[in-house]
PDB file of N, CA and C in Angstrom:
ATOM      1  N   UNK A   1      76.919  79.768 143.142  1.00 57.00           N
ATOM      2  CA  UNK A   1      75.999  79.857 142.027  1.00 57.00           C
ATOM      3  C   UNK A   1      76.226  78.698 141.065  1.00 57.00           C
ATOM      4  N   UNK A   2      75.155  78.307 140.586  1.00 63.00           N
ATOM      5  CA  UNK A   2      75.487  77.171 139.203  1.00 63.00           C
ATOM      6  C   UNK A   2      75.870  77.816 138.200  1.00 63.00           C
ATOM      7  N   UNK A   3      76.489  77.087 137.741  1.00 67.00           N
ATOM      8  CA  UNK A   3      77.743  77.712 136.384  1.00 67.00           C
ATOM      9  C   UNK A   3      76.113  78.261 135.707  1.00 67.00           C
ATOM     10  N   UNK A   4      75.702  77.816 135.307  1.00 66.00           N
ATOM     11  CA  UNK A   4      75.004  78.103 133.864  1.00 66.00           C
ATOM     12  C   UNK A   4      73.676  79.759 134.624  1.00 66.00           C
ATOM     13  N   UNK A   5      74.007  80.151 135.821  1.00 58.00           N
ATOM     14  CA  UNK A   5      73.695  81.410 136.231  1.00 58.00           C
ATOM     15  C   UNK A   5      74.996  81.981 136.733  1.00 58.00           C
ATOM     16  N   UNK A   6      76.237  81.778 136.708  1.00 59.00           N
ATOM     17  CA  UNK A   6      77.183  82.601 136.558  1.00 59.00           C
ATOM     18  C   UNK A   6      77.178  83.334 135.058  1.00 59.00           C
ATOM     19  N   UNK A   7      77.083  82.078 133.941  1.00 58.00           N
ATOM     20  CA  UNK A   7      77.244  82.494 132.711  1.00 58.00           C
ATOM     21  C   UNK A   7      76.379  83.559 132.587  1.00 58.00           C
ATOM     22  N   UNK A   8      74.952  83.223 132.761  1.00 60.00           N
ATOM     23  CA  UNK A   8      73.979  84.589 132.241  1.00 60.00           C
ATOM     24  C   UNK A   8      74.304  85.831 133.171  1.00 60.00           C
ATOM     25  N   UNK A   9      74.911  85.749 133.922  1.00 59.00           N
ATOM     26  CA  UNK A   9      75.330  87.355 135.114  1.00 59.00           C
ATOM     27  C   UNK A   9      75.847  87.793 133.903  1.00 59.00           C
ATOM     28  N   UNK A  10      77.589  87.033 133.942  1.00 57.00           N
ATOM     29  CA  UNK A  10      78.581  87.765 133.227  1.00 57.00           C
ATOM     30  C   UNK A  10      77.896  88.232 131.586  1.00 57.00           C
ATOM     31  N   UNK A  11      77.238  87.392 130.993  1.00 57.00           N
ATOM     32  CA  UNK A  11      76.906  88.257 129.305  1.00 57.00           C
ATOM     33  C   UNK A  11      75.743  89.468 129.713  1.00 57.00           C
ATOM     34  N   UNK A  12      75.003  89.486 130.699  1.00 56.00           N
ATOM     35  CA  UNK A  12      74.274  90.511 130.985  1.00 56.00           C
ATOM     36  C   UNK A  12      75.374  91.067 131.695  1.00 56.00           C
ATOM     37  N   UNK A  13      76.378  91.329 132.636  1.00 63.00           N
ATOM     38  CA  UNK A  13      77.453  92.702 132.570  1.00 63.00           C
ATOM     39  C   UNK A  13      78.020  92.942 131.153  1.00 63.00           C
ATOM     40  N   UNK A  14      78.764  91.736 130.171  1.00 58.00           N
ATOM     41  CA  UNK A  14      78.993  91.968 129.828  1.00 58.00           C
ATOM     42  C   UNK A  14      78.270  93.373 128.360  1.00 58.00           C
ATOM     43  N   UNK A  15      76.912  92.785 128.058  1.00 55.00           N
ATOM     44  CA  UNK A  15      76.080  93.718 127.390  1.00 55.00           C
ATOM     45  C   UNK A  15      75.668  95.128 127.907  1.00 55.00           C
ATOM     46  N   UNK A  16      76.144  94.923 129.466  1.00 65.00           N
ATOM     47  CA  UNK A  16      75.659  96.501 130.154  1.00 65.00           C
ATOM     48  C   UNK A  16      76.364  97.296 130.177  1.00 65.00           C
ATOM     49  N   UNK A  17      77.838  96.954 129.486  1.00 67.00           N
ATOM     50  CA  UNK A  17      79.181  97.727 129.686  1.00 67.00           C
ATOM     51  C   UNK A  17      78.985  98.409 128.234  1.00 67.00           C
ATOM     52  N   UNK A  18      78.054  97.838 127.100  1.00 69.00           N
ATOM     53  CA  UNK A  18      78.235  98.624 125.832  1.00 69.00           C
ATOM     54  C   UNK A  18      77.430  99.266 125.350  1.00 69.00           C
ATOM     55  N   UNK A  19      77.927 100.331 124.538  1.00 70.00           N
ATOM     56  CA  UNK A  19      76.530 101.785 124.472  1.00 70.00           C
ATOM     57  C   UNK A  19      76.492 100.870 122.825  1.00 70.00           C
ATOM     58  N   UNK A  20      77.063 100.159 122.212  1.00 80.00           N
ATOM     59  CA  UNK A  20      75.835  99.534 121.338  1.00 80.00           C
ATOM     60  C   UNK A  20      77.194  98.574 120.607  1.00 80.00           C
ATOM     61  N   UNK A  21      76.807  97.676 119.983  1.00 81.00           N
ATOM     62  CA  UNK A  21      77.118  96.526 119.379  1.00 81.00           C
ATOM     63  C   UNK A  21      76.605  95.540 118.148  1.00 81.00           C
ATOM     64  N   UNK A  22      77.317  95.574 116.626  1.00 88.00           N
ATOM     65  CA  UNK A  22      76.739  94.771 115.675  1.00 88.00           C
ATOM     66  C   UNK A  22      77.626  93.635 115.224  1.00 88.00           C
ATOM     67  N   UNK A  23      77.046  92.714 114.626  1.00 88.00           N
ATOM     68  CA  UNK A  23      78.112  91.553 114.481  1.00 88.00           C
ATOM     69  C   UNK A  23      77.471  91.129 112.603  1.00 88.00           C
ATOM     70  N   UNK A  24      78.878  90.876 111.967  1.00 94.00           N
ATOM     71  CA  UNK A  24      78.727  90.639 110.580  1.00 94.00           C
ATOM     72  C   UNK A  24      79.175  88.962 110.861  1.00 94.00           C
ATOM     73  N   UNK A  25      77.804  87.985 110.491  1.00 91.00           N
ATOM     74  CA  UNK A  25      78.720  86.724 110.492  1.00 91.00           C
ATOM     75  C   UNK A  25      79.258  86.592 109.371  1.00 91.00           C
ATOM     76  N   UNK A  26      79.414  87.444 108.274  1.00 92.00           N
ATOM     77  CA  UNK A  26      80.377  87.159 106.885  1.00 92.00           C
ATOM     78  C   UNK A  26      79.966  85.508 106.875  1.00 92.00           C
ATOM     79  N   UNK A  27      81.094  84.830 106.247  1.00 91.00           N
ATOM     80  CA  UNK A  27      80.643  83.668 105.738  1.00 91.00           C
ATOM     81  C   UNK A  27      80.614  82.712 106.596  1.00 91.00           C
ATOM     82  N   UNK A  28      79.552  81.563 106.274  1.00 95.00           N
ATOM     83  CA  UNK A  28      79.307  80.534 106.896  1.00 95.00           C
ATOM     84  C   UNK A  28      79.326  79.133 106.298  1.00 95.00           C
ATOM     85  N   UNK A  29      79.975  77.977 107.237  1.00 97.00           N
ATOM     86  CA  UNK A  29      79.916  76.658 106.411  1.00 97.00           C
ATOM     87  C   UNK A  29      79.250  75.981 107.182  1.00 97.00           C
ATOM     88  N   UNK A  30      78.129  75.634 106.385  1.00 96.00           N
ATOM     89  CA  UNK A  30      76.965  74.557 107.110  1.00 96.00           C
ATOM     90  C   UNK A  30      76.875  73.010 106.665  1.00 96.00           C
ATOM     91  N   UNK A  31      76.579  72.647 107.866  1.00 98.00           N
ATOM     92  CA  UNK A  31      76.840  70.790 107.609  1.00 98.00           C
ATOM     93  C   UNK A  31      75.384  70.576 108.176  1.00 98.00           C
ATOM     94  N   UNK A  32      74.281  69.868 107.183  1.00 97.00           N
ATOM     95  CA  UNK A  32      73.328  69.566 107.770  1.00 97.00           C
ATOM     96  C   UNK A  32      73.193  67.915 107.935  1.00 97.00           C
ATOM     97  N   UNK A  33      73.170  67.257 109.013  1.00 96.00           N
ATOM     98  CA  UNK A  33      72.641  65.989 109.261  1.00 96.00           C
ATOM     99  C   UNK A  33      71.399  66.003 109.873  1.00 96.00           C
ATOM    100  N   UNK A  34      70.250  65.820 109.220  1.00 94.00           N
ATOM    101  CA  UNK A  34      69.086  66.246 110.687  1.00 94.00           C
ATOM    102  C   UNK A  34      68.803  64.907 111.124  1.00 94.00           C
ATOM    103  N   UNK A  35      68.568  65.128 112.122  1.00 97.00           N
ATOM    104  CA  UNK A  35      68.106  66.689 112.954  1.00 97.00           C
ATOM    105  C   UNK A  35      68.981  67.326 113.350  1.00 97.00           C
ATOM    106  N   UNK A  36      69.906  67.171 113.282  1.00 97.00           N
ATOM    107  CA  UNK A  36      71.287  68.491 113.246  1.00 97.00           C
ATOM    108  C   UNK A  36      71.823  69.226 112.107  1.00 97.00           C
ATOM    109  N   UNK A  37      72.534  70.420 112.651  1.00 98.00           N
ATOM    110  CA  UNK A  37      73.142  71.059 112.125  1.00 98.00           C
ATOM    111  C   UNK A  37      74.263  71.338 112.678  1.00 98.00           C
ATOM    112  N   UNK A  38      75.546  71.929 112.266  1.00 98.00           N
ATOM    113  CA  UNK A  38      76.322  72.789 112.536  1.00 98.00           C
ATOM    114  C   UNK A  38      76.693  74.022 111.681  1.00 98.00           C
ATOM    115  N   UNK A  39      76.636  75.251 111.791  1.00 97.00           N
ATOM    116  CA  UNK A  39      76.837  76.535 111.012  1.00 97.00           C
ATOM    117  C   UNK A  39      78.570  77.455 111.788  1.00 97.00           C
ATOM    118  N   UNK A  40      79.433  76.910 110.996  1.00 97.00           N
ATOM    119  CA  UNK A  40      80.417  77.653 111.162  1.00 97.00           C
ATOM    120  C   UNK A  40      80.710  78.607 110.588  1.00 97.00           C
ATOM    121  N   UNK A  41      80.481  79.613 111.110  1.00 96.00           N
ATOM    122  CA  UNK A  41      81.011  81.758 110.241  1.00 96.00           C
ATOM    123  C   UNK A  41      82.161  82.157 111.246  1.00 96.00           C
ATOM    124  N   UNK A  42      82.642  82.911 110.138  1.00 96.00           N
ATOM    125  CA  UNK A  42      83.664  83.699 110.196  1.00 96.00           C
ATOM    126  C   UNK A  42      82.985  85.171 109.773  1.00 96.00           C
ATOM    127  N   UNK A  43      83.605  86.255 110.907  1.00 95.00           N
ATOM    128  CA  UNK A  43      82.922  87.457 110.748  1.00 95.00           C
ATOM    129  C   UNK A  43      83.701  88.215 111.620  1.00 95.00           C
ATOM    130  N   UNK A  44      82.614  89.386 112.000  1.00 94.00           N
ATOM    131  CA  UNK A  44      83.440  90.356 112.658  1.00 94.00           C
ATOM    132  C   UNK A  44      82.444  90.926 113.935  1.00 94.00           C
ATOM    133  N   UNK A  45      82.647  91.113 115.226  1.00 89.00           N
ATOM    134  CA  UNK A  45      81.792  92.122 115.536  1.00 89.00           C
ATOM    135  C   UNK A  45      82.450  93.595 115.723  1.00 89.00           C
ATOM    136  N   UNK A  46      81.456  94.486 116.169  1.00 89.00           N
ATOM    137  CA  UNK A  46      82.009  96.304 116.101  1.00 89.00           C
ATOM    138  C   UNK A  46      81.362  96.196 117.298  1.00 89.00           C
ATOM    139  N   UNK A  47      81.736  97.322 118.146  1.00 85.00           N
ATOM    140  CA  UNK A  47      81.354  97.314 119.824  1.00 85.00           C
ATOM    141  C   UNK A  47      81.926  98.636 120.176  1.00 85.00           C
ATOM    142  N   UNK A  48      81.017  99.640 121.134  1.00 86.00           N
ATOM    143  CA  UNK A  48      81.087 100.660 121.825  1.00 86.00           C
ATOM    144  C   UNK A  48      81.332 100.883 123.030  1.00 86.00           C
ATOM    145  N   UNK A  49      82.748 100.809 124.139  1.00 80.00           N
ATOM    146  CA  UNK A  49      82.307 100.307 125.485  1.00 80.00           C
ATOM    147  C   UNK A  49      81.975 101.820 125.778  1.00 80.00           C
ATOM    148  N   UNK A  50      80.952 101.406 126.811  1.00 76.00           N
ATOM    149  CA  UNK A  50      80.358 102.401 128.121  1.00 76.00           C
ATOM    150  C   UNK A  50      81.290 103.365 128.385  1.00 76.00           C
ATOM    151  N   UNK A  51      82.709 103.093 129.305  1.00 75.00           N
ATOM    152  CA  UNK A  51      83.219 103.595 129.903  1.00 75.00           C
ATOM    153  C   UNK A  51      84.818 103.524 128.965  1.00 75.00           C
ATOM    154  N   UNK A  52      85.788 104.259 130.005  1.00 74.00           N
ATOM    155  CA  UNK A  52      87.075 103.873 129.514  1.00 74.00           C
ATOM    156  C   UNK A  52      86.785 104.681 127.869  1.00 74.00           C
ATOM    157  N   UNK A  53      87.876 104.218 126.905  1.00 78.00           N
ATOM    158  CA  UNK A  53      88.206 104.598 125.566  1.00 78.00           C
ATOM    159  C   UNK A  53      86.991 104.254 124.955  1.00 78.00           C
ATOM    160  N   UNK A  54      85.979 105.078 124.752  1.00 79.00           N
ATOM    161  CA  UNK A  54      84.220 104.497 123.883  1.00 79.00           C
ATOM    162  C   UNK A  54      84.944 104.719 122.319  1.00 79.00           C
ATOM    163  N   UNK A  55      86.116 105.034 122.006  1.00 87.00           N
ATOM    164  CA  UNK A  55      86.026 104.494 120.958  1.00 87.00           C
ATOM    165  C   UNK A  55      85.597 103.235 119.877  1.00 87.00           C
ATOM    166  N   UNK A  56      85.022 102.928 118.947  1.00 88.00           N
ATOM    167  CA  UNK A  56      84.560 102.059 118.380  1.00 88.00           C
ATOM    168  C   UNK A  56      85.542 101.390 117.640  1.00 88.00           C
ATOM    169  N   UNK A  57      85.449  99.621 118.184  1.00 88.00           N
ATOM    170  CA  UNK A  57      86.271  99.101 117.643  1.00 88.00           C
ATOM    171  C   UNK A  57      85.733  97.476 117.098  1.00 88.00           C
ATOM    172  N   UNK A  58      86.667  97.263 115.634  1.00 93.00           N
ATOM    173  CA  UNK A  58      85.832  96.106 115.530  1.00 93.00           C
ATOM    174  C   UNK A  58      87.106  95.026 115.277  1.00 93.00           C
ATOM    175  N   UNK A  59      86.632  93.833 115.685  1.00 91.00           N
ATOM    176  CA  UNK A  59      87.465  92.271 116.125  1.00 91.00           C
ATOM    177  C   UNK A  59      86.712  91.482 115.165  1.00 91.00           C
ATOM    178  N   UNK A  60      87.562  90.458 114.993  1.00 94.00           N
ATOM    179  CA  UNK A  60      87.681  89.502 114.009  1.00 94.00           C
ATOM    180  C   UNK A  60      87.013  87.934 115.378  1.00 94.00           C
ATOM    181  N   UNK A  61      85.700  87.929 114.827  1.00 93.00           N
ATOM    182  CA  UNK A  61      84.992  86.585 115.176  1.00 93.00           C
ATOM    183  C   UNK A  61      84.931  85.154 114.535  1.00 93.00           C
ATOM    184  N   UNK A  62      84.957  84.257 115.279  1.00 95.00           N
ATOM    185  CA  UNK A  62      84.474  82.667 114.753  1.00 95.00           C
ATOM    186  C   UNK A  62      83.182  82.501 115.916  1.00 95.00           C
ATOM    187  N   UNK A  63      81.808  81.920 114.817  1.00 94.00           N
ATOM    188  CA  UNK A  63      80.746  81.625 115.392  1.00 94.00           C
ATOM    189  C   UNK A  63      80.870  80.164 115.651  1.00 94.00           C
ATOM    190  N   UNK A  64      80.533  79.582 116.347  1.00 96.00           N
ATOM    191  CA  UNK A  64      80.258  77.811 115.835  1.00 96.00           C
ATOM    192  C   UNK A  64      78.101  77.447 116.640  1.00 96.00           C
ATOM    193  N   UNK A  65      77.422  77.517 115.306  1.00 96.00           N
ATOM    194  CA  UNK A  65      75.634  77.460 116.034  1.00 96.00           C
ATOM    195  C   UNK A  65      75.647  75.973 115.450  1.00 96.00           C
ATOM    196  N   UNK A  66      74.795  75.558 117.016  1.00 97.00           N
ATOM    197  CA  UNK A  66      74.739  73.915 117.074  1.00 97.00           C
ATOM    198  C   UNK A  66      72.741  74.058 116.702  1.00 97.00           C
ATOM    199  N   UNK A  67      72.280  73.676 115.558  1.00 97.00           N
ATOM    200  CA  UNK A  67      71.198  73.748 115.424  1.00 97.00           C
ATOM    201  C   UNK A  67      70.541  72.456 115.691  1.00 97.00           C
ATOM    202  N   UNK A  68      69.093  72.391 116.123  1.00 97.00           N
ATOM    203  CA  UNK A  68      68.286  70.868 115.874  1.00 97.00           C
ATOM    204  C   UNK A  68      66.698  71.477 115.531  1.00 97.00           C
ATOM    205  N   UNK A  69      66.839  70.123 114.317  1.00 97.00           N
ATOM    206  CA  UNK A  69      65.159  70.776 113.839  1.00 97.00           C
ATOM    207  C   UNK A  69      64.298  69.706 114.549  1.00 97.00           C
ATOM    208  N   UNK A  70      62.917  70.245 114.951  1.00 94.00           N
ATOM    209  CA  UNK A  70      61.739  69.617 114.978  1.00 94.00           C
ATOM    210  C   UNK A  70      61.049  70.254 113.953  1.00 94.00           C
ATOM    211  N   UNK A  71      60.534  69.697 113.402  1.00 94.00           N
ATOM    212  CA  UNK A  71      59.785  68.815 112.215  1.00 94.00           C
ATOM    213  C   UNK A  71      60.173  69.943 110.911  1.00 94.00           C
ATOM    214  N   UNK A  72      59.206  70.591 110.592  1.00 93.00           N
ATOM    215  CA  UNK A  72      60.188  71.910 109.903  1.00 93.00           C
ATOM    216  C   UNK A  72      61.115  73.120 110.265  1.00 93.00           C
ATOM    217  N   UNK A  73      60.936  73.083 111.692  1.00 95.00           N
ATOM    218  CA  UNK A  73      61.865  74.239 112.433  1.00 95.00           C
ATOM    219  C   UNK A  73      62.903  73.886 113.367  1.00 95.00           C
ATOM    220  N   UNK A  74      63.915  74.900 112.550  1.00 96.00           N
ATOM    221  CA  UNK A  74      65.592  75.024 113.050  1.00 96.00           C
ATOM    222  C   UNK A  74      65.439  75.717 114.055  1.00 96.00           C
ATOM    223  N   UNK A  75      66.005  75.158 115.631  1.00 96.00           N
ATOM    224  CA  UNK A  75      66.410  76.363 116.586  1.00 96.00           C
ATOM    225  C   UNK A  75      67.821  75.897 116.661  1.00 96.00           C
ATOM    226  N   UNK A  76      68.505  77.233 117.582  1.00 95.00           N
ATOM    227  CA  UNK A  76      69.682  77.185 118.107  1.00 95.00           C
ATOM    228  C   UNK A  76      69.787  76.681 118.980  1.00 95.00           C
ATOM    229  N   UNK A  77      70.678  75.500 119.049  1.00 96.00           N
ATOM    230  CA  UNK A  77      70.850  75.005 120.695  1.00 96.00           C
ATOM    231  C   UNK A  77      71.785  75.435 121.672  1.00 96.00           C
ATOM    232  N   UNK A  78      72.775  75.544 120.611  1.00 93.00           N
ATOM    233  CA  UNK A  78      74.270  76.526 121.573  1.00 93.00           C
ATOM    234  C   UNK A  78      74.979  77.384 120.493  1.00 93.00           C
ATOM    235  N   UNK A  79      75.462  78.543 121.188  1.00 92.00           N
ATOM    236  CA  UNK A  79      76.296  79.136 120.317  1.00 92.00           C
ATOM    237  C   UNK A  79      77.860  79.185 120.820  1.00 92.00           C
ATOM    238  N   UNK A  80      78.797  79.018 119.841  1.00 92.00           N
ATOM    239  CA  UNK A  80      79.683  79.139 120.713  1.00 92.00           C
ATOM    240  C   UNK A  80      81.016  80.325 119.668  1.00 92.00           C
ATOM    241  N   UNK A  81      81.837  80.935 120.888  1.00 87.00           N
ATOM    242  CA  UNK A  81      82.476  82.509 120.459  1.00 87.00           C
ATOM    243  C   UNK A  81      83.249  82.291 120.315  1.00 87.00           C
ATOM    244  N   UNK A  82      84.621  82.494 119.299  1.00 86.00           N
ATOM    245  CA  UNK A  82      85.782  82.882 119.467  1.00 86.00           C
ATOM    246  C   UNK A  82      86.476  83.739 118.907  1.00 86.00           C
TER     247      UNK A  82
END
């Protein structure tokens, strides 16, 4: 398989394993050069797994969103997790 359809398998198992999931990006530091951006947050997500202990538990996130505008509009180009 090409990596970039391995990736979408695994986040679609990974989303099928949870009976539900919210994410707080708390704060963010944005650097705009346009047509770029970068938006770095610090946050949290909360997550329910399927199976195993469904207790609800929430982890301490870093976002890093690589934005580019055309003409007045910001999209996301990559997001990246840690």
């Amino acid at each position: 398989r090409p990596p970039a359809v391995a990736r979408r398998i695994e986040r679609e198992r990974a989303f099928d394993s949870l009976v539900q999931q919210e994410f707080d990006l708390g704060t963010c530091d944005i650097t705009v050069l346009p047509p770029r951006a970068v938006a770095l947050c610090e946050g949290t997500a909360r997550y329910t797994p399927k199976v195993g202990n469904r207790k609800a538990r929430t982890e301490s996130r870093r976002w890093t969103f690589n934005l580019r505008q055309t003409g007045q509009e910001w999209a996301i180009e990559r997001v990246d997790l840690r």
